[in-house]
Amino acid sequence: MRRSATTLALQAVVVTAIVGGTTAFVSLEKNVTLSVDGQKREVHTFAKTIGDLLERENVSVGARDLVAPRPDEPLSDGSTVVVRYARPLTITIDGQTRKVWVTATNVAEALEQLGVHAERAYISVDRNMPISRSGLRLDIRLPHDVTFLVDGKRVPITTTAATVREALAEAHITLGPKDQTTPVTLDAYPADGAVITVLRIQGKTVTRQEEIPFDVQEIKDSSMFEGEKKVVQEGVEGLKTVTYEFTYVNGQLKSKKKITEKIIREPKPQIVRVGTKENPRSVPGADHLNWRALAECESGGNPDAVNPAGPYYGLYQFDLGTWRSVGGQGKPTDYGWEEQTYRAKLLYKQRGDSPWPVCGKKLYT
């Protein structure tokens, strides 16, 4: 059966429409490469923009994440879309800690992004260690030049040690059990350019005997004139054993600390009788004389002087009989200047200067 020209023409129009529609549909499809944190895959999509592609592929991104090209840019056939998720990095460099965000997937890339040149630095983890999306803590210590002053020498060192103590070990400097450093401690961070002095500290224990001073006890005596004193019991110093700890810093004594003390002998107090009786009145006819000059001549001015030849006692060298003849009690040396002079004046009133044949003339000087 022969088809009419009209039928054939209609069939041609339908075929053309179908082919044209198929061609238009195929032209809307795009073949792109999607890279998420370095993981690539080929995607066939009808998405119009980068953001549309990510939504269709269920790739969620945040404000800190890297998307290239930008999500609002159109998507072209054959494009490569890169997504890098941001990762929190807590990084400590030379003791200074801060939190940053990086889109690197391993430590080496993160250091490059941060501009940290750490070729010779200490890094707490492997440089190739991957960084998960939960982040990572990273400790970096850059090389520092440190100089130690120890035992009279300068010891320079380049170190990435975390503490002065570790740096000393790297420099092969051995510390004693009490040694310290200044101006920073052994546990401080060795800053770049620091000059650190090692203090050699040694302790020495010394035990020695020391005297204990005696106390002086005074007893009031109304039979003695004011100003007169007489020792009735000599004081005796005590004795104790004391142990000290001496601390030397670089050979110089720095401190002394008492550790123990033990008394061997208690001190014995010195007992002194002190006069309270009102001083005697003057002796008319004798007060104007130079009694001090006479005393200097007779005894050198010593109220305790004793000349065994007599014996003679005190400032004016009384013998006991003469002393008692003018009302004196005991011995002249039991009394001070006032009492002895008073009795000497009384003697002068009785006998003039004759009791002092050699020095008597001093009374008139």
Short mmCIF file of C-alpha atoms in Angstrom, two decimals:
data_model
loop_
_atom_site.label_atom_id
_atom_site.label_comp_id
_atom_site.label_asym_id
_atom_site.label_seq_id
_atom_site.Cartn_x
_atom_site.Cartn_y
_atom_site.Cartn_z
CA MET A 1 0.00 0.00 0.00
CA ARG A 2 1.39 3.32 -1.02
CA ARG A 3 1.57 6.13 1.58
CA SER A 4 0.47 9.54 0.64
CA ALA A 5 2.96 12.38 0.48
CA THR A 6 1.18 14.04 3.38
CA THR A 7 1.69 11.00 5.68
CA LEU A 8 5.36 10.74 4.86
CA ALA A 9 5.91 14.40 5.56
CA LEU A 10 4.19 14.12 8.95
CA GLN A 11 6.36 11.16 9.94
CA ALA A 12 9.49 13.10 9.05
CA VAL A 13 8.45 15.98 11.31
CA VAL A 14 7.86 13.64 14.28
CA VAL A 15 11.24 11.92 13.85
CA THR A 16 12.98 15.27 13.65
CA ALA A 17 11.30 16.45 16.90
CA ILE A 18 12.28 13.30 18.74
CA VAL A 19 15.92 13.47 17.63
CA GLY A 20 16.11 17.17 18.39
CA GLY A 21 14.67 16.69 21.89
CA THR A 22 17.09 13.88 22.62
CA THR A 23 20.01 16.00 21.46
CA ALA A 24 18.87 18.88 23.70
CA PHE A 25 18.50 16.52 26.69
CA VAL A 26 21.97 15.08 26.15
CA SER A 27 23.46 18.56 25.83
CA LEU A 28 22.19 19.46 29.35
CA GLU A 29 24.12 16.58 31.00
CA LYS A 30 27.66 17.36 32.22
CA ASN A 31 30.59 15.13 33.05
CA VAL A 32 32.60 16.66 35.93
CA THR A 33 35.24 15.60 38.44
CA LEU A 34 34.38 16.09 42.12
CA SER A 35 37.31 16.04 44.59
CA VAL A 36 36.40 15.95 48.30
CA ASP A 37 39.42 16.08 50.63
CA GLY A 38 41.54 14.63 47.82
CA GLN A 39 39.12 11.79 47.02
CA LYS A 40 38.13 12.14 43.34
CA ARG A 41 35.16 10.70 41.50
CA GLU A 42 33.55 11.27 38.10
CA VAL A 43 30.01 12.62 38.21
CA HIS A 44 27.35 12.83 35.48
CA THR A 45 24.96 15.60 36.40
CA PHE A 46 22.43 18.08 35.14
CA ALA A 47 23.36 20.61 37.84
CA LYS A 48 23.59 24.20 36.68
CA THR A 49 25.91 25.60 39.40
CA ILE A 50 28.66 24.37 41.68
CA GLY A 51 26.35 24.68 44.70
CA ASP A 52 23.65 22.73 42.86
CA LEU A 53 26.16 19.95 42.18
CA LEU A 54 27.20 19.73 45.84
CA GLU A 55 23.56 19.59 46.92
CA ARG A 56 22.76 16.84 44.43
CA GLU A 57 25.80 14.86 45.61
CA ASN A 58 24.94 15.41 49.32
CA VAL A 59 28.19 17.27 49.98
CA SER A 60 27.49 19.72 52.83
CA VAL A 61 29.91 22.61 53.31
CA GLY A 62 30.30 25.31 55.98
CA ALA A 63 31.61 28.86 56.03
CA ARG A 64 35.20 27.74 56.83
CA ASP A 65 35.30 25.00 54.17
CA LEU A 66 37.06 25.53 50.83
CA VAL A 67 35.02 25.17 47.63
CA ALA A 68 36.60 25.90 44.27
CA PRO A 69 35.12 27.25 42.10
CA ARG A 70 32.74 29.16 44.34
CA PRO A 71 29.29 27.61 44.93
CA ASP A 72 27.51 30.40 43.02
CA GLU A 73 29.52 29.93 39.83
CA PRO A 74 28.03 28.01 36.87
CA LEU A 75 29.00 24.40 36.33
CA SER A 76 30.59 23.55 32.98
CA ASP A 77 31.06 20.19 31.32
CA GLY A 78 34.51 18.81 32.07
CA SER A 79 34.96 20.97 35.21
CA THR A 80 36.82 19.87 38.33
CA VAL A 81 35.20 20.88 41.60
CA VAL A 82 37.37 20.78 44.71
CA VAL A 83 36.03 20.64 48.28
CA ARG A 84 38.33 20.81 51.33
CA TYR A 85 36.73 20.58 54.75
CA ALA A 86 38.09 22.92 57.43
CA ARG A 87 39.71 21.24 60.42
CA PRO A 88 40.40 22.78 63.84
CA LEU A 89 44.08 22.74 64.74
CA THR A 90 45.30 23.56 68.26
CA ILE A 91 48.90 24.48 67.64
CA THR A 92 51.56 25.38 70.19
CA ILE A 93 54.68 27.06 68.82
CA ASP A 94 57.50 27.72 71.29
CA GLY A 95 55.07 27.57 74.18
CA GLN A 96 52.47 29.92 72.62
CA THR A 97 49.15 28.16 71.95
CA ARG A 98 46.45 29.23 69.49
CA LYS A 99 43.54 27.62 67.65
CA VAL A 100 43.36 27.87 63.87
CA TRP A 101 41.36 26.32 61.04
CA VAL A 102 43.06 24.65 58.09
CA THR A 103 41.81 22.82 55.04
CA ALA A 104 44.91 20.64 54.86
CA THR A 105 44.42 16.90 55.14
CA ASN A 106 47.82 16.17 56.71
CA VAL A 107 50.32 17.87 59.01
CA ALA A 108 52.79 18.81 56.28
CA GLU A 109 50.09 20.64 54.27
CA ALA A 110 48.86 22.36 57.43
CA LEU A 111 52.33 23.71 58.21
CA GLU A 112 52.62 25.00 54.65
CA GLN A 113 49.25 26.73 54.88
CA LEU A 114 50.27 28.37 58.17
CA GLY A 115 53.63 29.47 56.80
CA VAL A 116 55.53 27.59 59.48
CA HIS A 117 58.99 26.69 58.24
CA ALA A 118 59.85 23.79 60.46
CA GLU A 119 62.51 21.87 58.58
CA ARG A 120 64.70 21.46 61.69
CA ALA A 121 61.94 21.88 64.24
CA TYR A 122 60.56 19.38 66.70
CA ILE A 123 57.01 18.33 65.78
CA SER A 124 54.97 16.24 68.18
CA VAL A 125 53.47 14.04 65.42
CA ASP A 126 54.63 12.63 62.09
CA ARG A 127 54.56 15.21 59.29
CA ASN A 128 52.58 12.82 57.09
CA MET A 129 49.95 12.17 59.72
CA PRO A 130 46.45 12.77 58.37
CA ILE A 131 44.22 15.34 60.04
CA SER A 132 40.68 14.17 60.66
CA ARG A 133 37.72 16.54 60.52
CA SER A 134 37.66 16.56 64.33
CA GLY A 135 41.07 18.24 64.28
CA LEU A 136 44.43 17.73 65.95
CA ARG A 137 46.68 19.08 68.70
CA LEU A 138 50.15 19.95 67.44
CA ASP A 139 53.25 20.98 69.40
CA ILE A 140 56.10 22.64 67.49
CA ARG A 141 59.43 23.78 68.90
CA LEU A 142 61.60 25.79 66.56
CA PRO A 143 65.41 25.61 66.81
CA HIS A 144 66.76 28.11 69.35
CA ASP A 145 70.28 29.30 70.07
CA VAL A 146 71.00 29.11 73.80
CA THR A 147 74.24 29.78 75.70
CA PHE A 148 75.02 28.18 79.04
CA LEU A 149 77.49 29.71 81.50
CA VAL A 150 78.79 26.81 83.56
CA ASP A 151 81.96 26.06 85.51
CA GLY A 152 83.63 29.19 84.12
CA LYS A 153 82.89 28.28 80.49
CA ARG A 154 80.45 29.37 77.76
CA VAL A 155 78.64 26.46 76.12
CA PRO A 156 76.53 27.44 73.07
CA ILE A 157 73.90 25.05 71.71
CA THR A 158 71.12 25.02 69.12
CA THR A 159 68.19 23.11 70.55
CA THR A 160 64.52 22.26 70.22
CA ALA A 161 64.28 21.10 73.83
CA ALA A 162 61.08 21.80 75.75
CA THR A 163 62.87 22.74 79.00
CA VAL A 164 66.20 24.12 80.17
CA ARG A 165 66.84 20.78 81.85
CA GLU A 166 66.50 18.92 78.52
CA ALA A 167 68.73 21.47 76.77
CA LEU A 168 71.43 20.96 79.41
CA ALA A 169 71.30 17.22 78.79
CA GLU A 170 71.71 17.83 75.04
CA ALA A 171 74.77 19.96 75.83
CA HIS A 172 76.17 17.11 77.97
CA ILE A 173 76.12 19.28 81.09
CA THR A 174 75.60 17.15 84.17
CA LEU A 175 73.64 18.63 87.05
CA GLY A 176 74.17 17.91 90.71
CA PRO A 177 71.16 17.04 92.91
CA LYS A 178 70.83 20.64 94.16
CA ASP A 179 72.02 22.58 91.11
CA GLN A 180 69.78 25.32 89.71
CA THR A 181 69.76 27.82 86.83
CA THR A 182 69.19 31.56 86.55
CA PRO A 183 67.51 33.77 85.35
CA VAL A 184 65.06 30.99 84.44
CA THR A 185 64.36 27.70 86.20
CA LEU A 186 65.23 24.23 85.00
CA ASP A 187 61.63 23.63 83.93
CA ALA A 188 61.32 26.88 81.94
CA TYR A 189 61.28 27.05 78.15
CA PRO A 190 64.71 27.95 76.71
CA ALA A 191 63.96 31.07 74.67
CA ASP A 192 65.96 31.92 71.57
CA GLY A 193 69.08 33.92 72.43
CA ALA A 194 68.85 33.12 76.14
CA VAL A 195 72.02 33.19 78.27
CA ILE A 196 71.51 30.86 81.22
CA THR A 197 73.84 30.48 84.20
CA VAL A 198 74.18 27.13 85.93
CA LEU A 199 74.42 27.50 89.71
CA ARG A 200 76.49 24.76 91.31
CA ILE A 201 74.93 24.33 94.75
CA GLN A 202 76.61 22.28 97.44
CA GLY A 203 75.68 21.73 101.07
CA LYS A 204 78.05 21.13 103.98
CA THR A 205 77.11 20.12 107.53
CA VAL A 206 79.29 21.38 110.37
CA THR A 207 78.96 20.60 114.11
CA ARG A 208 80.74 22.77 116.66
CA GLN A 209 80.60 23.80 120.31
CA GLU A 210 79.45 27.27 121.29
CA GLU A 211 79.31 29.11 124.61
CA ILE A 212 75.98 30.14 126.12
CA PRO A 213 76.12 33.63 127.71
CA PHE A 214 75.18 33.78 131.37
CA ASP A 215 72.49 36.06 132.76
CA VAL A 216 73.20 38.81 135.31
CA GLN A 217 70.89 38.90 138.29
CA GLU A 218 70.89 41.98 140.52
CA ILE A 219 69.93 41.90 144.19
CA LYS A 220 69.11 45.16 145.94
CA ASP A 221 71.19 45.77 149.09
CA SER A 222 70.20 48.56 151.47
CA SER A 223 73.55 48.31 153.30
CA MET A 224 75.39 49.54 150.21
CA PHE A 225 75.32 53.03 148.79
CA GLU A 226 73.57 53.82 145.51
CA GLY A 227 75.89 53.22 142.57
CA GLU A 228 77.85 50.54 144.41
CA LYS A 229 77.84 47.01 143.02
CA LYS A 230 79.45 43.85 144.22
CA VAL A 231 79.60 40.47 142.48
CA VAL A 232 78.67 37.77 144.97
CA GLN A 233 78.56 34.93 142.45
CA GLU A 234 80.63 34.87 139.31
CA GLY A 235 78.73 33.96 136.16
CA VAL A 236 79.77 30.87 134.24
CA GLU A 237 79.04 30.49 130.55
CA GLY A 238 77.19 27.40 129.42
CA LEU A 239 78.16 25.13 126.52
CA LYS A 240 76.15 23.69 123.64
CA THR A 241 76.71 21.64 120.52
CA VAL A 242 75.22 23.21 117.37
CA THR A 243 74.95 21.68 113.91
CA TYR A 244 74.77 24.04 110.92
CA GLU A 245 74.11 23.47 107.24
CA PHE A 246 76.21 25.73 105.01
CA THR A 247 75.09 26.29 101.42
CA TYR A 248 77.66 27.25 98.78
CA VAL A 249 76.76 28.61 95.33
CA ASN A 250 79.54 28.33 92.78
CA GLY A 251 82.00 27.98 95.63
CA GLN A 252 80.79 31.03 97.59
CA LEU A 253 79.00 30.76 100.94
CA LYS A 254 75.38 31.74 100.37
CA SER A 255 73.59 30.83 103.59
CA LYS A 256 73.94 29.23 107.02
CA LYS A 257 71.06 27.40 108.68
CA LYS A 258 70.94 25.93 112.18
CA ILE A 259 69.73 22.33 112.08
CA THR A 260 70.11 20.99 115.63
CA GLU A 261 71.21 22.25 119.04
CA LYS A 262 72.09 20.28 122.19
CA ILE A 263 72.99 21.82 125.56
CA ILE A 264 76.01 20.24 127.24
CA ARG A 265 76.21 22.58 130.23
CA GLU A 266 73.67 25.09 131.45
CA PRO A 267 75.03 28.61 132.14
CA LYS A 268 75.36 29.79 135.75
CA PRO A 269 74.02 33.30 136.38
CA GLN A 270 76.17 36.09 137.77
CA ILE A 271 74.68 37.55 140.95
CA VAL A 272 75.42 41.17 141.77
CA ARG A 273 74.43 43.06 144.86
CA VAL A 274 73.36 46.63 144.06
CA GLY A 275 73.35 49.36 146.69
CA THR A 276 70.18 51.28 147.46
CA LYS A 277 71.32 53.31 150.48
CA GLU A 278 71.42 57.02 149.94
CA ASN A 279 74.92 58.26 149.31
CA PRO A 280 76.65 59.76 152.39
CA ARG A 281 76.74 63.46 152.89
CA SER A 282 79.86 65.42 152.27
CA VAL A 283 82.67 65.59 154.82
CA PRO A 284 83.42 69.25 155.55
CA GLY A 285 87.07 70.08 155.27
CA ALA A 286 87.78 67.15 152.92
CA ASP A 287 85.39 67.53 149.99
CA HIS A 288 87.55 70.10 148.19
CA LEU A 289 90.59 67.83 147.95
CA ASN A 290 91.62 65.96 144.76
CA TRP A 291 90.62 62.45 145.80
CA ARG A 292 90.72 61.15 142.23
CA ALA A 293 94.39 62.12 141.90
CA LEU A 294 95.15 60.35 145.21
CA ALA A 295 93.33 57.21 144.04
CA GLU A 296 95.24 57.20 140.73
CA CYS A 297 98.51 57.42 142.62
CA GLU A 298 97.66 54.74 145.22
CA SER A 299 95.85 52.11 143.12
CA GLY A 300 95.69 53.32 139.53
CA GLY A 301 92.06 54.27 140.21
CA ASN A 302 91.00 50.63 140.69
CA PRO A 303 88.49 50.08 143.54
CA ASP A 304 89.24 46.33 143.44
CA ALA A 305 93.01 46.72 143.74
CA VAL A 306 94.77 44.51 146.34
CA ASN A 307 98.40 44.83 147.43
CA PRO A 308 99.36 41.57 149.17
CA ALA A 309 102.23 43.28 151.00
CA GLY A 310 99.86 44.65 153.65
CA PRO A 311 97.57 43.53 152.53
CA TYR A 312 96.15 46.85 151.38
CA TYR A 313 92.78 47.23 149.62
CA GLY A 314 90.93 49.44 147.24
CA LEU A 315 91.34 52.93 145.84
CA TYR A 316 93.21 54.33 148.84
CA GLN A 317 94.99 51.12 149.93
CA PHE A 318 93.38 50.73 153.34
CA ASP A 319 94.56 48.01 155.66
CA LEU A 320 91.65 46.32 157.41
CA GLY A 321 92.36 47.90 160.78
CA THR A 322 92.30 51.41 159.39
CA TRP A 323 89.21 50.67 157.37
CA ARG A 324 87.30 49.55 160.41
CA SER A 325 88.53 52.53 162.42
CA VAL A 326 86.47 54.82 160.21
CA GLY A 327 83.35 52.62 160.34
CA GLY A 328 84.03 50.40 157.32
CA GLN A 329 82.49 46.90 157.16
CA GLY A 330 84.04 43.90 155.48
CA LYS A 331 86.79 44.87 153.06
CA PRO A 332 87.17 48.10 151.06
CA THR A 333 87.04 46.10 147.85
CA ASP A 334 83.50 45.05 148.75
CA TYR A 335 82.42 48.61 147.94
CA GLY A 336 82.59 51.07 145.13
CA TRP A 337 84.07 54.51 144.60
CA GLU A 338 81.59 56.44 146.75
CA GLU A 339 81.93 54.37 149.92
CA GLN A 340 85.71 54.08 149.71
CA THR A 341 86.10 57.83 149.15
CA TYR A 342 83.76 58.64 152.01
CA ARG A 343 85.81 56.52 154.40
CA ALA A 344 89.03 58.07 153.10
CA LYS A 345 87.65 61.55 153.83
CA LEU A 346 86.83 60.50 157.38
CA LEU A 347 90.37 59.19 157.76
CA TYR A 348 91.77 62.50 156.46
CA LYS A 349 89.73 64.37 159.08
CA GLN A 350 91.36 62.20 161.76
CA ARG A 351 94.96 62.06 160.53
CA GLY A 352 95.39 64.41 157.62
CA ASP A 353 97.45 63.08 154.67
CA SER A 354 99.78 61.01 156.86
CA PRO A 355 98.14 57.64 155.93
CA TRP A 356 99.48 58.27 152.40
CA PRO A 357 103.10 59.33 152.89
CA VAL A 358 104.03 59.07 149.20
CA CYS A 359 100.82 60.03 147.39
CA GLY A 360 99.24 62.33 149.98
CA LYS A 361 100.56 65.43 148.20
CA LYS A 362 98.26 64.59 145.25
CA LEU A 363 95.33 65.72 147.35
CA TYR A 364 96.41 69.32 146.86
CA THR A 365 96.89 69.30 143.12
#
